[in-house]
Amino acid sequence: MEKLKYSLLLVCSLSLVGCFESSTHEDTISRQIDNPTDKEIKISIDGNELVIPAKSSVNHTFEYGKHQLTYNGQSLNFIVKPTKSYNDGFINPTQSNYYMYEAYYSTKGQTRKNEMIKNVKTFQVTINGEPWDIELPVKIINDVFIERYYGKYGVAWSYGINDKLPEQISFEKSTSSAPIRYKLFREADFIEYLAKTDEELKTLQFPNQPKKYADLTKHIVPNINIADIKCDEGREFVKQHLADWNNLFTLKGEEFTKLHNQIISTDTYKKRNNSDNKCTEENDPNHTYRLAIREVDLAFRDVEQVNLFINE
């Protein structure tokens, strides 16, 4: 296998812009559903068919609550919810590859070559049908729900799939090192971008091996045996807390928003801490209350700041 090393180091000085691909209202959210493929696709949202032409997208408004997406004989259930801080993103039903590219800017000879090299990854690809290794400062993403929350991918993109990556940006003169910006590309756009420096890269093909819908990670309310919690106050809090989470996923719109806000409210947090204070070494020596609460936290911690996540 031959090896091709490729990386881009850009130059700087203009203004930074961004673009949201979704909007939110009190009890709904509008999301872009993207089809980057060269063929028309048909999907179903809650039993209603949507046709998305090749290399285009449509916007769809979702009530907060549970929904179902069906594409190409596969279905998944998902939850649409508010977040404490606004988040955006889009839906990728075809599980196509998108590319989170790190653009390195420099000025007056300033560079971040060492950091760029550190973040470069090696990908096995084909060019003109031949196998190659290519090195790029990029992360490949093919999730069904692609969210612009830094906790999901380690960074939040500066420029979305419909934005251009500027050749120049502006930044504070006091900045000690050259800045990085993150651009999310559709695959065809990314290959076109790379091919600007080498025509042969127009034939570049990356692997795409996403999981089946049925095998994707699901976030569900944990099945906790309430009777195992030895502390009375803790047992009652966990019982109600689990009931609220289970009830939440049966609701839509305003009712969903109201209960969701209650679950994450300061009042609920105070009740939780009050129960923790009453579950002592004497009445709960094995910390059964804390272990139960931790299990609930772990079930939903990584989706706190996203608007869409997969449910059972």
Short mmCIF file of C-alpha atoms in Angstrom, two decimals:
data_model
loop_
_atom_site.label_atom_id
_atom_site.label_comp_id
_atom_site.label_asym_id
_atom_site.label_seq_id
_atom_site.Cartn_x
_atom_site.Cartn_y
_atom_site.Cartn_z
CA MET A 1 0.00 0.00 0.00
CA GLU A 2 1.37 3.38 -0.98
CA LYS A 3 1.17 6.33 1.35
CA LEU A 4 0.00 9.84 0.56
CA LYS A 5 0.42 12.62 3.10
CA TYR A 6 -1.88 15.55 2.70
CA SER A 7 -2.66 18.54 4.89
CA LEU A 8 -3.72 22.13 4.31
CA LEU A 9 -2.35 25.15 6.15
CA LEU A 10 -4.36 28.27 5.43
CA VAL A 11 -3.57 31.97 5.68
CA CYS A 12 -5.58 34.60 7.61
CA SER A 13 -7.44 37.99 8.15
CA LEU A 14 -11.25 38.61 7.59
CA SER A 15 -14.37 38.27 9.74
CA LEU A 16 -15.85 35.12 11.23
CA VAL A 17 -19.41 34.15 10.31
CA GLY A 18 -21.67 31.23 11.13
CA CYS A 19 -25.00 29.76 10.10
CA PHE A 20 -27.58 27.77 12.03
CA GLU A 21 -29.30 24.93 10.24
CA SER A 22 -32.24 24.77 12.64
CA SER A 23 -34.54 26.97 14.65
CA THR A 24 -36.45 26.46 17.87
CA HIS A 25 -39.72 27.71 19.33
CA GLU A 26 -41.37 27.15 22.70
CA ASP A 27 -42.50 23.56 22.15
CA THR A 28 -41.08 22.68 18.71
CA ILE A 29 -37.83 22.59 16.80
CA SER A 30 -37.21 22.82 13.06
CA ARG A 31 -34.40 20.67 11.69
CA GLN A 32 -32.80 20.29 8.30
CA ILE A 33 -32.96 16.74 6.91
CA ASP A 34 -30.06 16.39 4.49
CA ASN A 35 -29.64 14.12 1.47
CA PRO A 36 -26.08 14.50 0.13
CA THR A 37 -26.39 11.48 -2.18
CA ASP A 38 -26.87 11.64 -5.96
CA LYS A 39 -30.26 9.91 -5.76
CA GLU A 40 -33.68 10.94 -4.47
CA ILE A 41 -34.58 9.36 -1.13
CA LYS A 42 -37.88 8.77 0.64
CA ILE A 43 -38.13 8.84 4.40
CA SER A 44 -41.01 8.67 6.82
CA ILE A 45 -41.45 10.81 9.93
CA ASP A 46 -44.17 9.46 12.23
CA GLY A 47 -45.71 7.66 9.26
CA ASN A 48 -45.71 10.70 6.96
CA GLU A 49 -43.59 10.31 3.83
CA LEU A 50 -41.08 12.96 2.82
CA VAL A 51 -39.28 12.98 -0.54
CA ILE A 52 -35.83 14.57 -0.52
CA PRO A 53 -34.30 15.15 -3.96
CA ALA A 54 -30.68 14.29 -4.65
CA LYS A 55 -28.09 16.65 -3.15
CA SER A 56 -30.66 18.72 -1.31
CA SER A 57 -32.41 19.01 2.02
CA VAL A 58 -35.80 19.81 3.54
CA ASN A 59 -36.78 21.39 6.82
CA HIS A 60 -39.17 19.62 9.17
CA THR A 61 -40.75 20.91 12.37
CA PHE A 62 -40.93 18.52 15.32
CA GLU A 63 -42.96 18.84 18.48
CA TYR A 64 -40.98 18.08 21.61
CA GLY A 65 -41.51 14.44 22.48
CA LYS A 66 -41.12 11.02 20.87
CA HIS A 67 -40.96 10.48 17.09
CA GLN A 68 -40.06 7.78 14.59
CA LEU A 69 -37.81 7.95 11.54
CA THR A 70 -38.00 5.30 8.83
CA TYR A 71 -35.60 5.01 5.88
CA ASN A 72 -34.68 2.18 3.53
CA GLY A 73 -36.52 -0.47 5.57
CA GLN A 74 -35.02 0.65 8.90
CA SER A 75 -36.74 2.53 11.72
CA LEU A 76 -35.63 4.23 14.90
CA ASN A 77 -37.41 6.08 17.67
CA PHE A 78 -36.04 9.36 18.93
CA ILE A 79 -36.74 12.10 21.41
CA VAL A 80 -36.87 15.80 20.53
CA LYS A 81 -36.34 18.08 23.53
CA PRO A 82 -35.19 21.52 24.63
CA THR A 83 -31.71 22.22 25.99
CA LYS A 84 -30.44 24.67 28.59
CA SER A 85 -28.27 26.32 25.95
CA TYR A 86 -29.34 26.53 22.31
CA ASN A 87 -27.99 23.83 20.07
CA ASP A 88 -28.40 23.17 16.35
CA GLY A 89 -27.60 20.45 13.84
CA PHE A 90 -29.28 18.34 11.17
CA ILE A 91 -30.57 14.85 10.39
CA ASN A 92 -28.60 12.41 8.24
CA PRO A 93 -30.98 9.51 7.46
CA THR A 94 -28.64 7.96 4.85
CA GLN A 95 -25.77 7.84 7.40
CA SER A 96 -23.53 9.45 4.82
CA ASN A 97 -20.05 10.64 5.78
CA TYR A 98 -19.57 14.25 6.86
CA TYR A 99 -16.15 15.69 7.60
CA MET A 100 -15.21 17.90 10.56
CA TYR A 101 -12.13 19.60 9.19
CA GLU A 102 -9.63 21.59 11.25
CA ALA A 103 -8.50 24.66 9.32
CA TYR A 104 -5.24 26.16 10.56
CA TYR A 105 -4.71 29.85 9.93
CA SER A 106 -1.44 31.76 10.15
CA THR A 107 -0.06 35.27 9.84
CA LYS A 108 3.42 36.80 9.74
CA GLY A 109 4.97 33.38 9.59
CA GLN A 110 2.96 32.20 12.59
CA THR A 111 1.99 28.52 12.32
CA ARG A 112 0.62 25.68 14.40
CA LYS A 113 2.33 22.90 12.48
CA ASN A 114 3.12 20.87 15.59
CA GLU A 115 -0.48 20.98 16.78
CA MET A 116 -1.71 20.26 13.26
CA ILE A 117 0.50 17.19 13.03
CA LYS A 118 -0.71 16.03 16.44
CA ASN A 119 -4.36 16.16 15.31
CA VAL A 120 -3.80 14.52 11.91
CA LYS A 121 -5.38 11.08 11.50
CA THR A 122 -4.61 8.38 8.93
CA PHE A 123 -7.45 7.06 6.76
CA GLN A 124 -7.43 4.09 4.39
CA VAL A 125 -8.94 5.32 1.14
CA THR A 126 -8.85 4.63 -2.59
CA ILE A 127 -7.59 7.03 -5.27
CA ASN A 128 -8.15 6.00 -8.90
CA GLY A 129 -9.27 2.65 -7.50
CA GLU A 130 -5.93 2.05 -5.76
CA PRO A 131 -5.54 1.77 -1.96
CA TRP A 132 -3.81 4.63 -0.19
CA ASP A 133 -3.24 5.95 3.30
CA ILE A 134 -4.09 9.63 3.56
CA GLU A 135 -3.34 11.88 6.53
CA LEU A 136 -5.75 14.73 7.31
CA PRO A 137 -6.77 16.86 10.30
CA VAL A 138 -10.37 15.69 10.04
CA LYS A 139 -12.99 13.64 11.89
CA ILE A 140 -15.47 11.53 9.91
CA ILE A 141 -19.05 11.63 11.22
CA ASN A 142 -21.95 9.52 9.95
CA ASP A 143 -24.44 9.74 12.83
CA VAL A 144 -28.14 9.96 12.05
CA PHE A 145 -28.44 13.01 14.30
CA ILE A 146 -25.47 15.35 13.89
CA GLU A 147 -25.53 17.93 16.68
CA ARG A 148 -23.47 21.10 16.93
CA TYR A 149 -22.66 20.60 20.60
CA TYR A 150 -18.96 20.48 21.43
CA GLY A 151 -19.50 17.69 23.98
CA LYS A 152 -20.58 15.26 21.27
CA TYR A 153 -17.59 15.53 18.92
CA GLY A 154 -15.09 17.37 21.08
CA VAL A 155 -15.61 20.59 19.10
CA ALA A 156 -18.49 22.60 17.65
CA TRP A 157 -18.13 23.56 14.01
CA SER A 158 -17.49 27.22 13.17
CA TYR A 159 -18.91 26.76 9.67
CA GLY A 160 -21.75 24.39 8.81
CA ILE A 161 -22.43 22.35 5.70
CA ASN A 162 -23.97 25.35 3.91
CA ASP A 163 -21.19 27.80 4.84
CA LYS A 164 -17.99 28.47 2.94
CA LEU A 165 -14.67 28.13 4.71
CA PRO A 166 -13.05 31.58 4.38
CA GLU A 167 -9.49 31.88 3.22
CA GLN A 168 -9.00 34.62 5.79
CA ILE A 169 -10.39 35.37 9.24
CA SER A 170 -9.87 38.09 11.83
CA PHE A 171 -8.71 37.49 15.37
CA GLU A 172 -7.40 39.45 18.33
CA LYS A 173 -3.92 40.89 17.80
CA SER A 174 -3.04 39.74 21.31
CA THR A 175 -3.54 36.11 20.29
CA SER A 176 -0.25 34.34 20.91
CA SER A 177 -0.80 31.58 18.38
CA ALA A 178 -2.57 31.22 15.06
CA PRO A 179 -6.24 30.20 15.39
CA ILE A 180 -8.11 27.09 14.31
CA ARG A 181 -11.60 27.03 12.81
CA TYR A 182 -13.76 23.96 12.24
CA LYS A 183 -15.70 23.42 9.03
CA LEU A 184 -18.24 20.62 8.55
CA PHE A 185 -18.30 19.37 4.94
CA ARG A 186 -20.54 17.07 2.97
CA GLU A 187 -18.36 14.40 1.35
CA ALA A 188 -18.61 15.69 -2.23
CA ASP A 189 -17.78 19.21 -1.07
CA PHE A 190 -14.84 17.97 0.99
CA ILE A 191 -13.34 16.01 -1.89
CA GLU A 192 -13.78 19.03 -4.17
CA TYR A 193 -12.03 21.17 -1.55
CA LEU A 194 -9.07 18.77 -1.33
CA ALA A 195 -8.87 18.43 -5.11
CA LYS A 196 -8.08 22.15 -5.43
CA THR A 197 -4.47 21.22 -4.65
CA ASP A 198 -4.36 17.93 -6.55
CA GLU A 199 -6.67 16.97 -9.44
CA GLU A 200 -6.09 13.29 -8.74
CA LEU A 201 -7.96 13.64 -5.45
CA LYS A 202 -11.21 14.02 -7.39
CA THR A 203 -11.30 10.20 -7.45
CA LEU A 204 -10.82 9.96 -3.68
CA GLN A 205 -13.18 7.55 -1.92
CA PHE A 206 -13.51 7.17 1.85
CA PRO A 207 -14.98 4.05 3.50
CA ASN A 208 -18.52 4.29 4.84
CA GLN A 209 -19.59 1.51 7.22
CA PRO A 210 -22.24 2.85 9.60
CA LYS A 211 -24.12 0.66 12.06
CA LYS A 212 -27.65 -0.49 11.32
CA TYR A 213 -30.36 1.62 12.93
CA ALA A 214 -31.19 -1.26 15.28
CA ASP A 215 -27.61 -1.34 16.57
CA LEU A 216 -27.28 2.37 17.33
CA THR A 217 -26.87 3.44 20.96
CA LYS A 218 -30.23 4.06 22.66
CA HIS A 219 -30.82 6.25 25.68
CA ILE A 220 -33.50 4.72 27.90
CA VAL A 221 -34.75 5.06 31.44
CA PRO A 222 -32.78 2.50 33.48
CA ASN A 223 -34.63 -0.38 35.10
CA ILE A 224 -33.82 0.12 38.77
CA ASN A 225 -35.18 -2.13 41.50
CA ILE A 226 -36.62 0.43 43.91
CA ALA A 227 -36.79 -2.14 46.71
CA ASP A 228 -32.97 -2.35 46.71
CA ILE A 229 -32.70 1.25 47.94
CA LYS A 230 -32.42 0.97 51.72
CA CYS A 231 -33.01 4.62 52.61
CA ASP A 232 -36.73 5.53 52.75
CA GLU A 233 -36.32 9.14 51.56
CA GLY A 234 -33.98 8.10 48.75
CA ARG A 235 -36.31 5.30 47.68
CA GLU A 236 -39.26 7.68 47.37
CA PHE A 237 -37.26 10.25 45.41
CA VAL A 238 -35.90 7.69 42.92
CA LYS A 239 -39.35 6.15 42.52
CA GLN A 240 -40.85 9.53 41.58
CA HIS A 241 -37.83 10.53 39.48
CA LEU A 242 -38.06 7.36 37.37
CA ALA A 243 -41.83 7.78 37.03
CA ASP A 244 -41.30 11.32 35.73
CA TRP A 245 -38.72 10.20 33.15
CA ASN A 246 -40.95 7.36 31.94
CA ASN A 247 -43.96 9.66 31.75
CA LEU A 248 -41.94 12.30 29.88
CA PHE A 249 -41.44 10.03 26.88
CA THR A 250 -45.21 9.59 26.48
CA LEU A 251 -45.83 13.34 26.19
CA LYS A 252 -45.68 15.87 23.35
CA GLY A 253 -45.35 19.62 22.94
CA GLU A 254 -46.27 21.84 25.89
CA GLU A 255 -46.83 18.94 28.28
CA PHE A 256 -43.41 17.52 27.43
CA THR A 257 -41.74 20.90 27.94
CA LYS A 258 -43.42 21.43 31.31
CA LEU A 259 -42.39 18.05 32.73
CA HIS A 260 -38.91 18.24 31.22
CA ASN A 261 -38.35 21.61 32.89
CA GLN A 262 -39.56 20.17 36.17
CA ILE A 263 -37.16 17.21 35.98
CA ILE A 264 -34.13 19.46 35.45
CA SER A 265 -35.34 22.23 37.78
CA THR A 266 -33.56 23.65 40.81
CA ASP A 267 -36.46 22.41 42.94
CA THR A 268 -35.88 18.81 41.83
CA TYR A 269 -32.15 19.21 42.42
CA LYS A 270 -32.83 20.44 45.97
CA LYS A 271 -35.11 17.45 46.65
CA ARG A 272 -32.40 15.16 45.36
CA ASN A 273 -29.77 16.70 47.64
CA ASN A 274 -32.16 16.63 50.59
CA SER A 275 -32.65 12.89 50.06
CA ASP A 276 -28.88 12.46 49.80
CA ASN A 277 -28.42 14.19 53.15
CA LYS A 278 -30.97 11.87 54.75
CA CYS A 279 -29.39 8.71 53.30
CA THR A 280 -26.56 8.32 55.80
CA GLU A 281 -23.98 5.68 56.64
CA GLU A 282 -26.40 4.42 59.28
CA ASN A 283 -29.50 3.85 57.14
CA ASP A 284 -27.76 3.31 53.78
CA PRO A 285 -24.24 1.95 54.44
CA ASN A 286 -23.87 0.59 50.90
CA HIS A 287 -24.89 3.90 49.29
CA THR A 288 -27.77 2.29 47.40
CA TYR A 289 -29.47 5.69 46.89
CA ARG A 290 -26.40 7.33 45.39
CA LEU A 291 -25.76 4.34 43.12
CA ALA A 292 -29.34 4.48 41.82
CA ILE A 293 -29.15 8.22 41.14
CA ARG A 294 -25.81 7.77 39.40
CA GLU A 295 -27.36 5.17 37.10
CA VAL A 296 -30.07 7.63 36.06
CA ASP A 297 -27.47 10.38 35.53
CA LEU A 298 -25.33 8.15 33.32
CA ALA A 299 -28.32 7.20 31.17
CA PHE A 300 -28.88 10.81 30.05
CA ARG A 301 -25.73 12.79 30.88
CA ASP A 302 -24.31 12.81 27.34
CA VAL A 303 -27.61 14.03 25.82
CA GLU A 304 -28.30 16.90 28.22
CA GLN A 305 -27.21 19.51 25.67
CA VAL A 306 -28.53 17.95 22.46
CA ASN A 307 -31.99 18.39 20.99
CA LEU A 308 -32.38 14.92 19.45
CA PHE A 309 -31.35 11.51 20.73
CA ILE A 310 -32.25 7.91 19.97
CA ASN A 311 -34.69 6.15 22.29
CA GLU A 312 -36.06 2.60 22.31
#
